[in-house]
Amino acid sequence: MNQQKEIIVVGHKSPDTDSICSAIAYANLKNKLTGQQYTPRRAGDLNKETTFALSYFGVEPPAYLADVRTRVSDMEIKEVPAVNAKISIKQAYSLMKECEASTLCITNEENHLEGLITISNVAASDMDVYDNRIVSKAKTPYENIVKVLEAKVICGDVSGTFDQGRVTIAANTPERMVDYVAEHDMVIIGNRFESQFFAIEIGASCIILCTNAEPNETIIERAKSKGCIILSSPYDSYTVARLINQSMPIDFFMKTENLITFEETDVIDEIKEVMASKRHRDFPILNKDGKYLGMISRRNLLGAKGKQVILVDHNEKNQAVAGIENAEILEIIDHHRLGTIQTMSPVFFRNQPL
């Protein structure tokens, strides 16, 4: 997600004119020589002399930089797409596999976080459910059912939701069906006229025909008059019954309370303990307006790198911007005495009295 990494050129915490001007000039020179993104910054307030000089030459003052501690925005933020709360469990699982993610973020139309669903929630929706009313309790959109079953809509309005009744399989004769099929039920049924007719007459909300069965005109007309939806799926009864649960919307299973999120401006050192103390694999990242940006994991912490910095007009730690010990110092351009800055790797260091 992160674009080309910015390299900061900054002077000391009590910036004078040569500190500010050298940051501006050197950043401009490096940009022209390399084509990379070098940005001049200031570590303190401008004095009157510097303000006058910049104004006189029409140069924009560098933006203020409080510290160079590594923040979430410096990490690799994985762009896992946000999803709508009404998508099906099956669609959520497919997206997890495609993105190699164990967690999906559910957002509203303004891209604000509403909840999370994890791979364990998906498993629970199938393994822990023994209630034949669960599909209606979840207020499952008929459009989800059509997509998951790859069904053809024979008749009826599928823009609504299945929100009352049970899911049953009409495996017996109409005489036996009276014991377990009731008004508002969703009935999985074969290509049997009598069973189809009985289910419609008893007031079923929807009947699902298996193996691409096609009802005759009498059944279709009766279903229309009773407001019963008829779907025809290419799958057999066993497969349809298993797939029905996967059509439930994820908002029925998603976690909405005590969500652990981080902002892109959060300092990594301050979130490490929180991430280490939780069993979650992935954590949502929000911008300053609370809008979802992507995900990070504990593994991302291992690869987090400090900000890349070039120091001008100083080389002592006590004069440098806060957090310099965590930054990757690339160069030092100075004309003062040698100070106490230490670097982890070889660095271009030009220190010439002027």
CSV table of C-alpha atoms in Angstrom, one decimal:
chain,number,residue,atom,x,y,z
A,1,MET,CA,0.0,0.0,0.0
A,2,ASN,CA,2.8,2.5,0.9
A,3,GLN,CA,4.1,4.5,-2.0
A,4,GLN,CA,7.7,5.4,-2.6
A,5,LYS,CA,9.3,6.0,0.8
A,6,GLU,CA,9.8,9.6,1.7
A,7,ILE,CA,13.3,10.6,2.8
A,8,ILE,CA,13.4,13.5,5.3
A,9,VAL,CA,16.0,16.2,5.3
A,10,VAL,CA,16.0,18.0,8.6
A,11,GLY,CA,18.1,20.4,10.7
A,12,HIS,CA,18.4,20.8,14.5
A,13,LYS,CA,15.7,21.6,17.0
A,14,SER,CA,16.6,25.3,17.2
A,15,PRO,CA,16.6,26.1,13.5
A,16,ASP,CA,18.5,29.1,12.3
A,17,THR,CA,18.7,30.3,8.7
A,18,ASP,CA,21.5,28.0,7.6
A,19,SER,CA,19.8,25.0,9.1
A,20,ILE,CA,16.5,25.7,7.3
A,21,CYS,CA,18.1,26.8,4.0
A,22,SER,CA,20.4,23.8,3.9
A,23,ALA,CA,17.5,21.4,4.4
A,24,ILE,CA,15.5,23.1,1.6
A,25,ALA,CA,18.5,23.3,-0.8
A,26,TYR,CA,19.8,19.8,-0.1
A,27,ALA,CA,16.4,18.1,-0.5
A,28,ASN,CA,15.9,19.9,-3.8
A,29,LEU,CA,19.4,18.8,-5.0
A,30,LYS,CA,18.8,15.2,-4.0
A,31,ASN,CA,15.4,15.2,-5.8
A,32,LYS,CA,16.9,16.4,-9.0
A,33,LEU,CA,19.9,14.0,-8.8
A,34,THR,CA,18.0,10.8,-7.8
A,35,GLY,CA,14.3,11.3,-8.7
A,36,GLN,CA,13.4,10.0,-5.3
A,37,GLN,CA,11.2,11.8,-2.8
A,38,TYR,CA,13.3,14.0,-0.5
A,39,THR,CA,11.3,16.3,1.8
A,40,PRO,CA,12.7,19.3,3.8
A,41,ARG,CA,11.4,19.6,7.3
A,42,ARG,CA,12.0,21.8,10.3
A,43,ALA,CA,12.4,20.5,13.9
A,44,GLY,CA,11.4,23.8,15.6
A,45,ASP,CA,9.9,27.2,15.1
A,46,LEU,CA,11.4,29.7,12.6
A,47,ASN,CA,13.1,32.8,13.9
A,48,LYS,CA,12.4,36.3,12.4
A,49,GLU,CA,15.5,36.3,10.3
A,50,THR,CA,14.7,33.0,8.6
A,51,THR,CA,11.0,34.0,8.1
A,52,PHE,CA,12.1,37.2,6.4
A,53,ALA,CA,14.6,35.4,4.2
A,54,LEU,CA,12.2,32.8,3.0
A,55,SER,CA,9.5,35.4,2.4
A,56,TYR,CA,11.9,37.7,0.5
A,57,PHE,CA,12.9,34.9,-1.9
A,58,GLY,CA,9.3,33.5,-2.1
A,59,VAL,CA,10.2,30.1,-0.7
A,60,GLU,CA,7.7,28.0,1.2
A,61,PRO,CA,8.8,27.2,4.8
A,62,PRO,CA,9.3,23.4,5.5
A,63,ALA,CA,6.6,21.7,7.5
A,64,TYR,CA,7.2,21.1,11.2
A,65,LEU,CA,8.4,17.6,12.2
A,66,ALA,CA,7.8,16.7,15.9
A,67,ASP,CA,9.6,13.4,15.8
A,68,VAL,CA,10.9,10.6,13.5
A,69,ARG,CA,9.6,7.6,15.5
A,70,THR,CA,8.4,4.7,13.4
A,71,ARG,CA,4.6,4.9,12.9
A,72,VAL,CA,2.0,2.5,11.5
A,73,SER,CA,2.1,4.5,8.2
A,74,ASP,CA,5.8,3.4,7.9
A,75,MET,CA,4.8,-0.2,7.9
A,76,GLU,CA,3.4,-2.3,5.0
A,77,ILE,CA,-0.3,-1.9,5.3
A,78,LYS,CA,-2.0,-4.8,3.5
A,79,GLU,CA,-4.9,-3.6,1.3
A,80,VAL,CA,-7.5,-6.2,2.3
A,81,PRO,CA,-10.8,-4.9,0.8
A,82,ALA,CA,-13.6,-3.8,3.1
A,83,VAL,CA,-16.9,-5.6,2.7
A,84,ASN,CA,-20.6,-4.9,3.1
A,85,ALA,CA,-22.4,-6.4,6.1
A,86,LYS,CA,-24.9,-8.2,3.9
A,87,ILE,CA,-22.6,-10.3,1.8
A,88,SER,CA,-22.8,-14.0,2.3
A,89,ILE,CA,-20.6,-16.2,4.4
A,90,LYS,CA,-19.5,-18.0,1.2
A,91,GLN,CA,-18.5,-14.7,-0.4
A,92,ALA,CA,-16.6,-13.7,2.6
A,93,TYR,CA,-14.7,-17.0,2.8
A,94,SER,CA,-13.9,-16.8,-1.0
A,95,LEU,CA,-12.5,-13.3,-0.5
A,96,MET,CA,-10.4,-14.4,2.5
A,97,LYS,CA,-8.8,-17.1,0.4
A,98,GLU,CA,-8.2,-14.8,-2.5
A,99,CYS,CA,-6.5,-12.2,-0.3
A,100,GLU,CA,-4.8,-14.7,2.0
A,101,ALA,CA,-6.4,-13.0,4.9
A,102,SER,CA,-7.9,-14.4,8.1
A,103,THR,CA,-9.9,-11.3,8.9
A,104,LEU,CA,-12.3,-9.1,6.9
A,105,CYS,CA,-13.4,-5.6,7.9
A,106,ILE,CA,-17.0,-4.6,7.5
A,107,THR,CA,-17.6,-0.9,6.7
A,108,ASN,CA,-20.6,1.3,6.0
A,109,GLU,CA,-21.1,3.5,2.9
A,110,GLU,CA,-18.7,6.2,4.4
A,111,ASN,CA,-16.0,3.5,4.8
A,112,HIS,CA,-16.2,3.6,8.6
A,113,LEU,CA,-15.6,0.4,10.4
A,114,GLU,CA,-18.7,-1.5,11.6
A,115,GLY,CA,-17.3,-4.8,12.6
A,116,LEU,CA,-14.9,-7.7,11.9
A,117,ILE,CA,-15.4,-11.3,10.7
A,118,THR,CA,-12.7,-13.9,11.1
A,119,ILE,CA,-12.0,-17.3,9.6
A,120,SER,CA,-13.1,-18.8,12.9
A,121,ASN,CA,-16.5,-17.0,12.7
A,122,VAL,CA,-16.9,-18.6,9.2
A,123,ALA,CA,-16.2,-22.0,10.6
A,124,ALA,CA,-18.6,-21.5,13.5
A,125,SER,CA,-21.4,-20.5,11.1
A,126,ASP,CA,-21.2,-24.1,9.7
A,127,MET,CA,-19.9,-26.2,12.6
A,128,ASP,CA,-21.9,-24.8,15.5
A,129,VAL,CA,-25.3,-24.3,13.9
A,130,TYR,CA,-28.0,-26.9,14.6
A,131,ASP,CA,-31.0,-24.6,14.4
A,132,ASN,CA,-33.2,-24.9,11.3
A,133,ARG,CA,-34.5,-21.3,11.9
A,134,ILE,CA,-30.9,-19.9,11.8
A,135,VAL,CA,-31.2,-18.7,8.2
A,136,SER,CA,-34.4,-16.7,8.9
A,137,LYS,CA,-33.0,-15.4,12.3
A,138,ALA,CA,-30.0,-14.1,10.3
A,139,LYS,CA,-32.5,-12.2,8.0
A,140,THR,CA,-30.8,-13.7,4.9
A,141,PRO,CA,-31.2,-11.7,1.7
A,142,TYR,CA,-32.8,-13.8,-1.0
A,143,GLU,CA,-30.2,-12.4,-3.4
A,144,ASN,CA,-27.5,-14.2,-1.3
A,145,ILE,CA,-29.4,-17.5,-1.6
A,146,VAL,CA,-29.7,-17.1,-5.4
A,147,LYS,CA,-26.0,-16.4,-5.7
A,148,VAL,CA,-24.8,-19.2,-3.4
A,149,LEU,CA,-27.1,-21.8,-4.9
A,150,GLU,CA,-26.4,-20.5,-8.5
A,151,ALA,CA,-30.2,-20.6,-8.8
A,152,LYS,CA,-32.5,-19.6,-11.5
A,153,VAL,CA,-35.4,-17.4,-10.3
A,154,ILE,CA,-38.6,-19.0,-11.7
A,155,CYS,CA,-41.0,-16.5,-10.0
A,156,GLY,CA,-41.2,-14.2,-7.1
A,157,ASP,CA,-39.5,-11.1,-5.8
A,158,VAL,CA,-36.0,-11.9,-4.5
A,159,SER,CA,-35.1,-8.3,-3.4
A,160,GLY,CA,-36.3,-9.0,0.2
A,161,THR,CA,-35.1,-11.2,3.0
A,162,PHE,CA,-36.0,-14.6,4.4
A,163,ASP,CA,-36.8,-13.5,7.9
A,164,GLN,CA,-39.2,-16.0,9.4
A,165,GLY,CA,-39.8,-19.8,9.1
A,166,ARG,CA,-37.5,-22.8,9.0
A,167,VAL,CA,-35.5,-24.5,6.2
A,168,THR,CA,-36.8,-28.0,5.6
A,169,ILE,CA,-36.3,-30.7,3.1
A,170,ALA,CA,-39.5,-32.2,1.6
A,171,ALA,CA,-38.3,-35.8,1.3
A,172,ASN,CA,-41.7,-37.4,2.1
A,173,THR,CA,-45.2,-37.5,0.6
A,174,PRO,CA,-47.6,-34.6,1.1
A,175,GLU,CA,-49.4,-36.6,3.8
A,176,ARG,CA,-46.2,-36.8,5.8
A,177,MET,CA,-45.1,-33.2,5.0
A,178,VAL,CA,-47.9,-31.8,7.0
A,179,ASP,CA,-46.0,-32.8,10.2
A,180,TYR,CA,-42.8,-30.7,9.4
A,181,VAL,CA,-43.6,-28.1,6.8
A,182,ALA,CA,-45.3,-24.9,7.9
A,183,GLU,CA,-46.3,-21.4,6.8
A,184,HIS,CA,-43.3,-19.2,6.0
A,185,ASP,CA,-40.9,-22.1,5.6
A,186,MET,CA,-38.2,-22.4,2.9
A,187,VAL,CA,-38.7,-25.9,1.4
A,188,ILE,CA,-36.0,-27.8,-0.5
A,189,ILE,CA,-37.8,-30.1,-2.8
A,190,GLY,CA,-37.5,-32.4,-5.8
A,191,ASN,CA,-39.4,-32.5,-9.1
A,192,ARG,CA,-42.6,-33.8,-7.5
A,193,PHE,CA,-45.8,-31.9,-8.4
A,194,GLU,CA,-47.7,-33.0,-5.3
A,195,SER,CA,-45.0,-31.9,-2.9
A,196,GLN,CA,-44.5,-28.6,-4.7
A,197,PHE,CA,-48.2,-27.9,-4.7
A,198,PHE,CA,-48.6,-28.8,-1.0
A,199,ALA,CA,-45.7,-26.6,0.1
A,200,ILE,CA,-47.2,-23.6,-1.8
A,201,GLU,CA,-50.6,-24.2,-0.4
A,202,ILE,CA,-49.4,-24.4,3.2
A,203,GLY,CA,-47.9,-21.0,2.7
A,204,ALA,CA,-44.2,-21.6,2.2
A,205,SER,CA,-42.2,-18.4,1.6
A,206,CYS,CA,-39.9,-20.1,-0.9
A,207,ILE,CA,-39.5,-23.5,-2.5
A,208,ILE,CA,-36.1,-24.5,-3.9
A,209,LEU,CA,-36.1,-27.1,-6.7
A,210,CYS,CA,-33.0,-29.2,-7.0
A,211,THR,CA,-31.0,-30.6,-10.0
A,212,ASN,CA,-32.4,-27.9,-12.4
A,213,ALA,CA,-36.0,-29.1,-12.0
A,214,GLU,CA,-38.6,-27.0,-13.8
A,215,PRO,CA,-42.1,-26.6,-12.4
A,216,ASN,CA,-45.1,-26.7,-14.7
A,217,GLU,CA,-47.3,-23.7,-15.3
A,218,THR,CA,-49.9,-24.7,-12.7
A,219,ILE,CA,-47.3,-24.6,-10.0
A,220,ILE,CA,-45.8,-21.3,-11.2
A,221,GLU,CA,-49.3,-19.6,-11.4
A,222,ARG,CA,-50.2,-20.9,-8.0
A,223,ALA,CA,-46.9,-19.7,-6.5
A,224,LYS,CA,-47.5,-16.2,-8.0
A,225,SER,CA,-51.0,-16.0,-6.5
A,226,LYS,CA,-49.7,-17.1,-3.0
A,227,GLY,CA,-46.6,-14.9,-3.1
A,228,CYS,CA,-44.2,-17.9,-3.0
A,229,ILE,CA,-40.7,-17.6,-4.5
A,230,ILE,CA,-39.6,-20.5,-6.7
A,231,LEU,CA,-35.9,-21.1,-7.3
A,232,SER,CA,-34.2,-23.8,-9.3
A,233,SER,CA,-30.7,-24.9,-8.4
A,234,PRO,CA,-28.4,-27.2,-10.3
A,235,TYR,CA,-27.3,-28.8,-7.1
A,236,ASP,CA,-28.8,-31.9,-5.4
A,237,SER,CA,-30.8,-31.8,-2.1
A,238,TYR,CA,-27.8,-32.5,0.1
A,239,THR,CA,-25.6,-29.8,-1.5
A,240,VAL,CA,-28.4,-27.3,-1.4
A,241,ALA,CA,-29.0,-27.9,2.2
A,242,ARG,CA,-25.4,-27.4,3.1
A,243,LEU,CA,-25.0,-24.3,0.9
A,244,ILE,CA,-28.1,-22.6,2.4
A,245,ASN,CA,-26.2,-21.8,5.7
A,246,GLN,CA,-23.4,-20.2,3.6
A,247,SER,CA,-25.8,-17.7,2.2
A,248,MET,CA,-26.4,-16.1,5.6
A,249,PRO,CA,-25.1,-12.4,5.9
A,250,ILE,CA,-21.9,-11.9,7.8
A,251,ASP,CA,-23.5,-9.2,10.0
A,252,PHE,CA,-25.2,-12.0,11.9
A,253,PHE,CA,-21.7,-13.4,13.0
A,254,MET,CA,-19.4,-10.4,12.9
A,255,LYS,CA,-17.8,-8.9,16.0
A,256,THR,CA,-18.9,-5.4,16.7
A,257,GLU,CA,-17.8,-4.6,20.3
A,258,ASN,CA,-14.4,-4.0,21.8
A,259,LEU,CA,-12.7,-3.8,18.4
A,260,ILE,CA,-9.0,-3.3,18.5
A,261,THR,CA,-7.9,-0.8,15.8
A,262,PHE,CA,-4.9,1.5,15.2
A,263,GLU,CA,-4.5,4.8,13.4
A,264,GLU,CA,-1.9,5.3,10.8
A,265,THR,CA,-0.2,7.9,13.0
A,266,ASP,CA,0.2,5.5,16.0
A,267,VAL,CA,3.8,4.9,17.1
A,268,ILE,CA,4.9,1.3,16.7
A,269,ASP,CA,6.5,1.2,20.1
A,270,GLU,CA,3.2,2.1,21.7
A,271,ILE,CA,1.2,-0.6,20.0
A,272,LYS,CA,3.6,-3.5,20.2
A,273,GLU,CA,2.3,-4.6,23.7
A,274,VAL,CA,-1.3,-4.4,22.6
A,275,MET,CA,-0.7,-6.6,19.5
A,276,ALA,CA,1.4,-9.1,21.5
A,277,SER,CA,-1.3,-9.5,24.2
A,278,LYS,CA,-4.1,-10.3,21.7
A,279,ARG,CA,-4.7,-13.5,19.8
A,280,HIS,CA,-5.8,-11.7,16.7
A,281,ARG,CA,-3.7,-12.2,13.6
A,282,ASP,CA,-4.7,-9.0,11.9
A,283,PHE,CA,-5.6,-5.5,13.1
A,284,PRO,CA,-7.5,-2.8,11.2
A,285,ILE,CA,-5.8,0.5,10.4
A,286,LEU,CA,-7.9,3.7,10.2
A,287,ASN,CA,-7.0,7.2,9.1
A,288,LYS,CA,-7.5,10.3,11.2
A,289,ASP,CA,-11.1,10.5,10.1
A,290,GLY,CA,-11.8,7.0,11.2
A,291,LYS,CA,-12.0,5.5,7.7
A,292,TYR,CA,-10.6,2.1,7.0
A,293,LEU,CA,-7.3,1.8,5.2
A,294,GLY,CA,-6.1,-1.8,5.5
A,295,MET,CA,-4.7,-4.4,7.9
A,296,ILE,CA,-1.4,-5.0,9.7
A,297,SER,CA,-0.3,-8.2,11.5
A,298,ARG,CA,2.2,-8.9,14.2
A,299,ARG,CA,4.5,-10.2,11.5
A,300,ASN,CA,4.5,-6.7,10.0
A,301,LEU,CA,6.2,-5.4,13.1
A,302,LEU,CA,9.3,-7.6,12.4
A,303,GLY,CA,9.7,-5.9,9.0
A,304,ALA,CA,9.0,-2.4,10.2
A,305,LYS,CA,11.8,0.0,9.2
A,306,GLY,CA,12.5,3.4,10.7
A,307,LYS,CA,12.1,6.6,8.8
A,308,GLN,CA,15.0,7.5,6.5
A,309,VAL,CA,16.6,10.7,7.5
A,310,ILE,CA,19.4,13.1,6.3
A,311,LEU,CA,20.7,15.4,9.0
A,312,VAL,CA,22.0,18.9,8.0
A,313,ASP,CA,23.7,21.5,10.2
A,314,HIS,CA,24.1,19.2,13.2
A,315,ASN,CA,25.4,15.8,14.2
A,316,GLU,CA,24.7,15.6,17.9
A,317,LYS,CA,21.8,13.5,19.3
A,318,ASN,CA,20.7,16.2,21.8
A,319,GLN,CA,20.2,18.7,19.0
A,320,ALA,CA,18.4,16.2,16.7
A,321,VAL,CA,14.6,15.7,16.3
A,322,ALA,CA,13.0,13.3,18.8
A,323,GLY,CA,13.2,9.6,18.0
A,324,ILE,CA,16.4,9.9,15.9
A,325,GLU,CA,17.8,6.8,17.6
A,326,ASN,CA,15.1,4.7,15.8
A,327,ALA,CA,15.6,6.3,12.4
A,328,GLU,CA,17.7,5.2,9.5
A,329,ILE,CA,20.3,7.9,9.1
A,330,LEU,CA,21.4,8.0,5.5
A,331,GLU,CA,23.7,11.1,5.4
A,332,ILE,CA,25.0,13.8,7.7
A,333,ILE,CA,26.0,17.2,6.2
A,334,ASP,CA,27.5,19.5,8.9
A,335,HIS,CA,30.1,22.2,9.7
A,336,HIS,CA,30.2,21.8,13.5
A,337,ARG,CA,32.2,19.7,15.9
A,338,LEU,CA,31.7,16.0,16.0
A,339,GLY,CA,28.9,14.9,18.3
A,340,THR,CA,27.3,11.6,19.6
A,341,ILE,CA,25.1,10.4,16.7
A,342,GLN,CA,25.5,6.7,16.0
A,343,THR,CA,24.4,4.8,12.9
A,344,MET,CA,23.7,1.1,12.3
A,345,SER,CA,25.2,1.0,8.9
A,346,PRO,CA,27.8,3.0,6.9
A,347,VAL,CA,26.7,6.5,6.2
A,348,PHE,CA,27.8,9.4,4.0
A,349,PHE,CA,29.2,12.0,6.5
A,350,ARG,CA,30.5,15.3,5.3
A,351,ASN,CA,31.7,17.6,8.1
A,352,GLN,CA,33.6,20.6,6.8
A,353,PRO,CA,34.2,23.8,8.8
A,354,LEU,CA,32.7,26.7,6.9
